[in-house]
Tab-separated table of N, CA and C in Angstrom:
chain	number	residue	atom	x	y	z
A	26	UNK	N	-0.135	38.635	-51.032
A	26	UNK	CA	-1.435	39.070	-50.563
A	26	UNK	C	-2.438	37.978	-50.900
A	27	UNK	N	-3.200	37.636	-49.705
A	27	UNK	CA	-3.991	36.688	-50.180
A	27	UNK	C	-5.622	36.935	-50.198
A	28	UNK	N	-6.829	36.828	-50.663
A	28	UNK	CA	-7.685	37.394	-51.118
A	28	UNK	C	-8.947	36.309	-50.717
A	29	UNK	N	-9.572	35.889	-49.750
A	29	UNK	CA	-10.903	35.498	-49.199
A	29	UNK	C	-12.250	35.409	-49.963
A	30	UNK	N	-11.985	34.898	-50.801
A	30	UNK	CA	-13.568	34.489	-51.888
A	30	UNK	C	-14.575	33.493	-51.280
A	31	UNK	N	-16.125	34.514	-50.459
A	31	UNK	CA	-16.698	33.778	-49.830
A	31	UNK	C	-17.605	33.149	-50.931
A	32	UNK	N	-17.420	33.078	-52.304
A	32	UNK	CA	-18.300	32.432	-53.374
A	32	UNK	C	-17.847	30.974	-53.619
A	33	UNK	N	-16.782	30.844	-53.379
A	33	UNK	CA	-15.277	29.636	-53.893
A	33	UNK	C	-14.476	29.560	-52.153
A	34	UNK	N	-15.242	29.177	-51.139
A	34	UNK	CA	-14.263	29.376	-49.880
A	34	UNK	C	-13.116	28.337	-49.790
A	35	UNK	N	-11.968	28.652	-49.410
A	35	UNK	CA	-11.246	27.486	-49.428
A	35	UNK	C	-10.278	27.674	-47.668
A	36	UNK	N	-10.490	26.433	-46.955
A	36	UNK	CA	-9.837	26.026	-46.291
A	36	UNK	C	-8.639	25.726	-45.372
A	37	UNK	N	-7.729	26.289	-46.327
A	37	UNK	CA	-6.360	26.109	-47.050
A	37	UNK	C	-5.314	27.366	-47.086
A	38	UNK	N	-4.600	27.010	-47.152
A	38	UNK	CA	-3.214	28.751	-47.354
A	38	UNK	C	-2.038	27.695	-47.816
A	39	UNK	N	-1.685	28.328	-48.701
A	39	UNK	CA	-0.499	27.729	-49.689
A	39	UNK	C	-0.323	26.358	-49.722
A	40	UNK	N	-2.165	25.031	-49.943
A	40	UNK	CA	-1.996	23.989	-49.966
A	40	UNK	C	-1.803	23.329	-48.758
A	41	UNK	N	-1.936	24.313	-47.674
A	41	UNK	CA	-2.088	23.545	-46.287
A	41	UNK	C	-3.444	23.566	-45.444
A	42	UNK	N	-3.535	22.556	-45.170
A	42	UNK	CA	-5.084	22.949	-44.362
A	42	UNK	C	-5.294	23.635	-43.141
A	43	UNK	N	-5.914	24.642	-43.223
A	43	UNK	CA	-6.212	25.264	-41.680
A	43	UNK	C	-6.323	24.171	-41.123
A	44	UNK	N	-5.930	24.422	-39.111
A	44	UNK	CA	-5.969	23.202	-38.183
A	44	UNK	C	-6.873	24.083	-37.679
A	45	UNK	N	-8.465	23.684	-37.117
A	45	UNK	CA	-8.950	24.335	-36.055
A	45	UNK	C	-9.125	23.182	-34.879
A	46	UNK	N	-8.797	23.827	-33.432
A	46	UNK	CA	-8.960	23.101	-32.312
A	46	UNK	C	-9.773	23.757	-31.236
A	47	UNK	N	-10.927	22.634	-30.934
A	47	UNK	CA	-11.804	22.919	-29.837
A	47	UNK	C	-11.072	22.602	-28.167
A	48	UNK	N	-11.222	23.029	-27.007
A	48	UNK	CA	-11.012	22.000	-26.048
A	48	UNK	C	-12.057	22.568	-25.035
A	49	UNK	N	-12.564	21.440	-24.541
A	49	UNK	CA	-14.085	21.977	-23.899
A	49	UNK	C	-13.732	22.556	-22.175
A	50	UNK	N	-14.407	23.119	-21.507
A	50	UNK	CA	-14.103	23.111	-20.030
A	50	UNK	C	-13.825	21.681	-19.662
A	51	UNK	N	-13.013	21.748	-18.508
A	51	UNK	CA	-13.385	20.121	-17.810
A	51	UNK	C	-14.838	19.777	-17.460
A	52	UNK	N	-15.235	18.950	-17.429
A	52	UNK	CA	-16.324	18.321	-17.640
A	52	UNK	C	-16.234	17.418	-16.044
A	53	UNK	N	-17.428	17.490	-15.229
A	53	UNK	CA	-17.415	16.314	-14.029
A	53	UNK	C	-18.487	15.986	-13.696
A	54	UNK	N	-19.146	16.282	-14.300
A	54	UNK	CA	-21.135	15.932	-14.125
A	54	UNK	C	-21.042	15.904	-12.785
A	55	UNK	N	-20.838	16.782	-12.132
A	55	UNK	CA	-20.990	17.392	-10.855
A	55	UNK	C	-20.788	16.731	-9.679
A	56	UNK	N	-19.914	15.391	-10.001
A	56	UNK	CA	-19.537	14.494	-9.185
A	56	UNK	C	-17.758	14.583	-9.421
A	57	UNK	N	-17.357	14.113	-7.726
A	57	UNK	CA	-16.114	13.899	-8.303
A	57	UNK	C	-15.262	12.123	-8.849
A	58	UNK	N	-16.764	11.414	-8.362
A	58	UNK	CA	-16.393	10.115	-8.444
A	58	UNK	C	-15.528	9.939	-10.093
A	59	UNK	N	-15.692	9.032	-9.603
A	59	UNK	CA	-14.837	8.126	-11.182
A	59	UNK	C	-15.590	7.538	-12.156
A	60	UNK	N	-15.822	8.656	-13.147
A	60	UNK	CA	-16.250	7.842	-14.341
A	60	UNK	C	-16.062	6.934	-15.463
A	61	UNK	N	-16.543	6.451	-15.593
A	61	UNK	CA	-16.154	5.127	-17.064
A	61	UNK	C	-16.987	5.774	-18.374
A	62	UNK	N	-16.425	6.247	-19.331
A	62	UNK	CA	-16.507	6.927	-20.367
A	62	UNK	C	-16.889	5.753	-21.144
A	63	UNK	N	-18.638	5.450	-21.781
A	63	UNK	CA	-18.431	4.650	-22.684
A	63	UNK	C	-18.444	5.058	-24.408
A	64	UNK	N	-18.870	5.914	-24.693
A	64	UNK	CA	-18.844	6.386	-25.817
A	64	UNK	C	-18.661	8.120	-25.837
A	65	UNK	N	-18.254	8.377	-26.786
A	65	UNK	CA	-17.889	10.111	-27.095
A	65	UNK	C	-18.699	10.351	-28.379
A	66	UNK	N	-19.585	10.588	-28.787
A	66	UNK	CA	-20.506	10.869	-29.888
A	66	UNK	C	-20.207	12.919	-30.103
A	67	UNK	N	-19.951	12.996	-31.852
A	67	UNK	CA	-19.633	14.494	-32.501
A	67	UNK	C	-20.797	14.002	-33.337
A	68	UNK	N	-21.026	15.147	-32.778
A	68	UNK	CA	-22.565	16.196	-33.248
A	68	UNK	C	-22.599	16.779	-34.180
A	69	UNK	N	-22.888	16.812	-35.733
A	69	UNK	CA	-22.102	18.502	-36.323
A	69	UNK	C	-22.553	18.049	-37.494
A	70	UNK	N	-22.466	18.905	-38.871
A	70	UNK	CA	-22.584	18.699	-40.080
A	70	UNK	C	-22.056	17.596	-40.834
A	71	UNK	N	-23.109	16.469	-41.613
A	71	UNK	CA	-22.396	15.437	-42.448
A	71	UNK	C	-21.660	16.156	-43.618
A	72	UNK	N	-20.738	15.518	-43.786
A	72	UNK	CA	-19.544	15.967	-45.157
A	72	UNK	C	-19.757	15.134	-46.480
A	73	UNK	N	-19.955	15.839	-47.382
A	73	UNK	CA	-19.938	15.266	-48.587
A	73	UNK	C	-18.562	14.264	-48.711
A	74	UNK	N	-17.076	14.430	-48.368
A	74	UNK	CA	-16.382	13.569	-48.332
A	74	UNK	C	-15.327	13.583	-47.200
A	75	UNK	N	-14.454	12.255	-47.299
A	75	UNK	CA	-13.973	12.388	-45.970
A	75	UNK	C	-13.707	13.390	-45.555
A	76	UNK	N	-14.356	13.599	-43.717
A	76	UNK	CA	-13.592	15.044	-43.368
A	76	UNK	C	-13.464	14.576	-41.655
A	77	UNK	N	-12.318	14.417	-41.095
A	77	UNK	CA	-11.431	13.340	-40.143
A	77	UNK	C	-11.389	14.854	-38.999
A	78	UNK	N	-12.271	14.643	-37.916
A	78	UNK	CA	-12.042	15.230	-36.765
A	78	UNK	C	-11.591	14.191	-35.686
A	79	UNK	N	-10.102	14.713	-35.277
A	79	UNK	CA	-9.802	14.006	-34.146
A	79	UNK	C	-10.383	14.616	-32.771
A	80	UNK	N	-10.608	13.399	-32.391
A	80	UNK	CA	-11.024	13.150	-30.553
A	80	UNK	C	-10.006	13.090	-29.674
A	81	UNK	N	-9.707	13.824	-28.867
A	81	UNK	CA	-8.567	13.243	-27.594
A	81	UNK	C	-9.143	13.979	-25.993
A	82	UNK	N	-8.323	13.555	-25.117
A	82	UNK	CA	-8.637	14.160	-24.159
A	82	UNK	C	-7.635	13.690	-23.146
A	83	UNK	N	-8.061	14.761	-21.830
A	83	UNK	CA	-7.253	14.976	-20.915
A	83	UNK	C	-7.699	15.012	-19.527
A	84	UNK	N	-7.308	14.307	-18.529
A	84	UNK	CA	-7.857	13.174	-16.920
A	84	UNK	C	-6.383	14.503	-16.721
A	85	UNK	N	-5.926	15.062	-16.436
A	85	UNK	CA	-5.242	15.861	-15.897
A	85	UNK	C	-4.860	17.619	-15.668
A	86	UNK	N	-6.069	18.499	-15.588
A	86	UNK	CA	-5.922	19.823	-15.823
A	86	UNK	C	-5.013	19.997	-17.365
A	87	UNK	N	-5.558	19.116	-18.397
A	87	UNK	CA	-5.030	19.909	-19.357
A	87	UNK	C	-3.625	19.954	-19.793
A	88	UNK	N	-3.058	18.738	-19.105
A	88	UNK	CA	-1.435	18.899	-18.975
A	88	UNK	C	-1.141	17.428	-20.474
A	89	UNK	N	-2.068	16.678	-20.194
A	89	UNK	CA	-1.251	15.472	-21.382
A	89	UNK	C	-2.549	14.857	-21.767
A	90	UNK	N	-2.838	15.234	-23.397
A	90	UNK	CA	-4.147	14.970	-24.155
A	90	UNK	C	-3.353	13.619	-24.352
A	91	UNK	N	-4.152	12.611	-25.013
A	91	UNK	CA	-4.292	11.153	-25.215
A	91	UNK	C	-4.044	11.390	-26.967
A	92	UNK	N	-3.716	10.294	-27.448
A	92	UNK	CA	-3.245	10.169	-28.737
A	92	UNK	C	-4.970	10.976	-29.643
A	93	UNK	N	-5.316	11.470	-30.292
A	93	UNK	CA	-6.178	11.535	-31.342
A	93	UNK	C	-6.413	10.285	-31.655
A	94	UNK	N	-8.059	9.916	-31.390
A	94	UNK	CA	-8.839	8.864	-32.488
A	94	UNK	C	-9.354	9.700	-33.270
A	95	UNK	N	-9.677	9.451	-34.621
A	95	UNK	CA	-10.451	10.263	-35.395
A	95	UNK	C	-11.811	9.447	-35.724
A	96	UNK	N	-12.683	10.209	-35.797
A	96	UNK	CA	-13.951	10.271	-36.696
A	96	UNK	C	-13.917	10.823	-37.777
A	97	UNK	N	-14.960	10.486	-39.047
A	97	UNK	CA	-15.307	10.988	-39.834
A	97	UNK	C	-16.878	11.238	-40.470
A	98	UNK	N	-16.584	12.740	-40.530
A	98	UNK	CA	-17.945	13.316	-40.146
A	98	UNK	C	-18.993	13.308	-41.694
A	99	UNK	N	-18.330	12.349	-42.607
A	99	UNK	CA	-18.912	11.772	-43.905
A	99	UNK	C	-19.677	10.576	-43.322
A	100	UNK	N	-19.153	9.810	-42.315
A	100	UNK	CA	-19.940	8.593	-41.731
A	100	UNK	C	-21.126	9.082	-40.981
A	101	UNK	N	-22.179	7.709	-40.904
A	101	UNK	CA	-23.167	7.831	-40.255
A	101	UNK	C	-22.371	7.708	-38.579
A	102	UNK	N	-21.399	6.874	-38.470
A	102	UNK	CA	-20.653	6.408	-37.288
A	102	UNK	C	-19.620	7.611	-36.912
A	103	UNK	N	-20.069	8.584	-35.800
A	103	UNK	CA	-19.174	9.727	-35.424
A	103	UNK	C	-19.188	9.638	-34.555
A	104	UNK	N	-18.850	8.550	-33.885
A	104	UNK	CA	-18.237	8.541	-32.096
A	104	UNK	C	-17.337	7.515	-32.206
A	105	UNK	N	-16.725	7.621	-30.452
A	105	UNK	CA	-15.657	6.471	-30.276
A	105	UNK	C	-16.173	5.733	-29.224
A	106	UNK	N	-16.088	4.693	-28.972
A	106	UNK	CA	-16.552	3.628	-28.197
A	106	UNK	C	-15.221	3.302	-26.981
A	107	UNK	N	-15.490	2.650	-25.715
A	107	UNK	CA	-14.076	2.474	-25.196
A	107	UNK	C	-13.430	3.689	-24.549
A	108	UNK	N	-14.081	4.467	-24.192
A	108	UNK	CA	-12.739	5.922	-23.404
A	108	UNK	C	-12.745	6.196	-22.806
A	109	UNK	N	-12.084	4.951	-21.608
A	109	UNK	CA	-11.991	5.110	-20.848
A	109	UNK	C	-12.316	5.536	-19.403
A	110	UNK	N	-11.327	6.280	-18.506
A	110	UNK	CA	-12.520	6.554	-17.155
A	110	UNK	C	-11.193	7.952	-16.641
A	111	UNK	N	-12.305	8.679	-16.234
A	111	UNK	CA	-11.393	9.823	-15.599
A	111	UNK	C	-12.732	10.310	-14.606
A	112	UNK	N	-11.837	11.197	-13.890
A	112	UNK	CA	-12.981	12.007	-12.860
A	112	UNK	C	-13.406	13.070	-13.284
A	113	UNK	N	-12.377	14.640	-13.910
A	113	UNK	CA	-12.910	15.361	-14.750
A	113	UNK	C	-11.909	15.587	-15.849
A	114	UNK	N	-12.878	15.381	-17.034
A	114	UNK	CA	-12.052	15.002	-18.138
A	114	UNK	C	-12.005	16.226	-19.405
A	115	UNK	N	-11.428	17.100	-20.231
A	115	UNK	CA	-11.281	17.920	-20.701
A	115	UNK	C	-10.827	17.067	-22.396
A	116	UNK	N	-12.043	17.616	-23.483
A	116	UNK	CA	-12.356	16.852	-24.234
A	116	UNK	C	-11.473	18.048	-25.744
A	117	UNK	N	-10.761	17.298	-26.204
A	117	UNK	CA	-10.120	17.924	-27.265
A	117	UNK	C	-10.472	17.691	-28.645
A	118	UNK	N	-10.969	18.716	-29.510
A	118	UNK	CA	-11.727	18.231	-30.911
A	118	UNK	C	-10.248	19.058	-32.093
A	119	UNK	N	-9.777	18.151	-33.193
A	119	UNK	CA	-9.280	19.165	-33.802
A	119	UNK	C	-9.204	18.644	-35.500
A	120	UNK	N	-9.918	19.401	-36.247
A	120	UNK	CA	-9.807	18.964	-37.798
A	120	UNK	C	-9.253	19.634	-38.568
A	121	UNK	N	-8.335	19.524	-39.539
A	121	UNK	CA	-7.346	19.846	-40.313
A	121	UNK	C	-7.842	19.323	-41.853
A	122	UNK	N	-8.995	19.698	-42.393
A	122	UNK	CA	-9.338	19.200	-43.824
A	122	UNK	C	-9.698	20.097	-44.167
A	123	UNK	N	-9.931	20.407	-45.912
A	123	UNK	CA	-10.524	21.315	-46.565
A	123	UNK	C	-11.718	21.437	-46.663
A	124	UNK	N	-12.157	21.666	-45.752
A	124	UNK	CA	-13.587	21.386	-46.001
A	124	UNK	C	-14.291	22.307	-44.263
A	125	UNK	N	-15.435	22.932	-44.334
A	125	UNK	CA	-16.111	23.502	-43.489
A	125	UNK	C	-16.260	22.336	-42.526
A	126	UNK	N	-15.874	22.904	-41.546
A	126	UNK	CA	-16.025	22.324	-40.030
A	126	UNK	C	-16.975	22.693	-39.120
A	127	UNK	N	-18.420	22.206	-39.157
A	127	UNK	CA	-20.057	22.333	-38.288
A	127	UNK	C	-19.672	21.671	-37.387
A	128	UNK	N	-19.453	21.907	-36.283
A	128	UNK	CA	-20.003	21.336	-34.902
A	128	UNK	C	-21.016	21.566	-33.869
A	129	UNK	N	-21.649	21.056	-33.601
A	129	UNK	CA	-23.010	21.639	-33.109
A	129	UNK	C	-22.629	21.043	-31.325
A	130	UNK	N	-22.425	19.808	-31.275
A	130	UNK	CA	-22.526	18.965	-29.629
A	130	UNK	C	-21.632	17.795	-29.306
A	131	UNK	N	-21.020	17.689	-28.331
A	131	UNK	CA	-20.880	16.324	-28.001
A	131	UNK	C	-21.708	15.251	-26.852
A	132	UNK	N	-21.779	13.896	-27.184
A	132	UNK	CA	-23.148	13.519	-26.837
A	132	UNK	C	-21.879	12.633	-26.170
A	133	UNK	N	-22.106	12.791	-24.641
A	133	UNK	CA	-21.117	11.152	-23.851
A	133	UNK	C	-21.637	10.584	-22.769
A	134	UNK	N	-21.430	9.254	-23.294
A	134	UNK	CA	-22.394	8.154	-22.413
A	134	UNK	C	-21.654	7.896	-21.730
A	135	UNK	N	-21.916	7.538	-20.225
A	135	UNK	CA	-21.326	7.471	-18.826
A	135	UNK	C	-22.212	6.812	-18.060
A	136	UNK	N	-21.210	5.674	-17.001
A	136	UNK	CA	-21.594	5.978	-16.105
A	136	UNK	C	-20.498	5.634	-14.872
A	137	UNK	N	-21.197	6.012	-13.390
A	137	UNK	CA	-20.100	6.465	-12.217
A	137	UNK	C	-20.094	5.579	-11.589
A	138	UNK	N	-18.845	5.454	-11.436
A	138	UNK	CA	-18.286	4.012	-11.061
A	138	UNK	C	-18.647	4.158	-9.588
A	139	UNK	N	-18.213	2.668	-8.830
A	139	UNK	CA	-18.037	2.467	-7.670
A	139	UNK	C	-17.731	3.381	-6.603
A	140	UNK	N	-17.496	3.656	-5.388
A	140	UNK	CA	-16.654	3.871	-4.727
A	140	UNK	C	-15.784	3.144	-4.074
């Protein structure tokens, strides 16, 4: 039996860290062109110490997320630079530390390519 002390909260079950995972709607800023993803900026509570939310995502209904980059939400630096280009892209957040997980937004700079 395990017992929930919201005075002492902990994270954790038998030394393992809860995994929580976000994944957002697809996303197409109302175009279907082709975007070039330049940065992915997480929004959310600074951490007293490291606390590693991975970034990934998915250019395919959801069928094959991209490796996890992580951020860490102890840094002033909580985005990824570089990601790429999709048309509508479905954005995967998931952190696995002991520690309270605030997320408030994701902030992504774009812009639409050519035709």
């Amino acid at each position: 039996i395990y017992e929930w002390n919201t005075d002492t909260p902990v994270y954790q079950d038998d030394d393992l860290a809860y995994t929580g995972t976000v994944i957002t709607a697809k996303i197409d800023f109302d175009t279907e062109n082709l975007k070039r993803f330049h940065k992915i900026k997480l929004i959310g509570d600074k951490q007293a110490s490291a606390s590693a939310v991975g970034i990934s995502w998915a250019d395919d209904d959801n069928n094959t997320f991209t490796t996890a980059r992580n951020v860490d939400m102890a840094d002033d630096r909580t985005y990824l630079s570089n990601c790429g280009s999709g048309r509508r892209r479905a954005i995967q957040l998931t952190s696995a530390t002991n520690t309270p997980c605030g997320l408030d937004a994701l902030e992504i700079d774009y812009s639409i390519c050519g035709h």
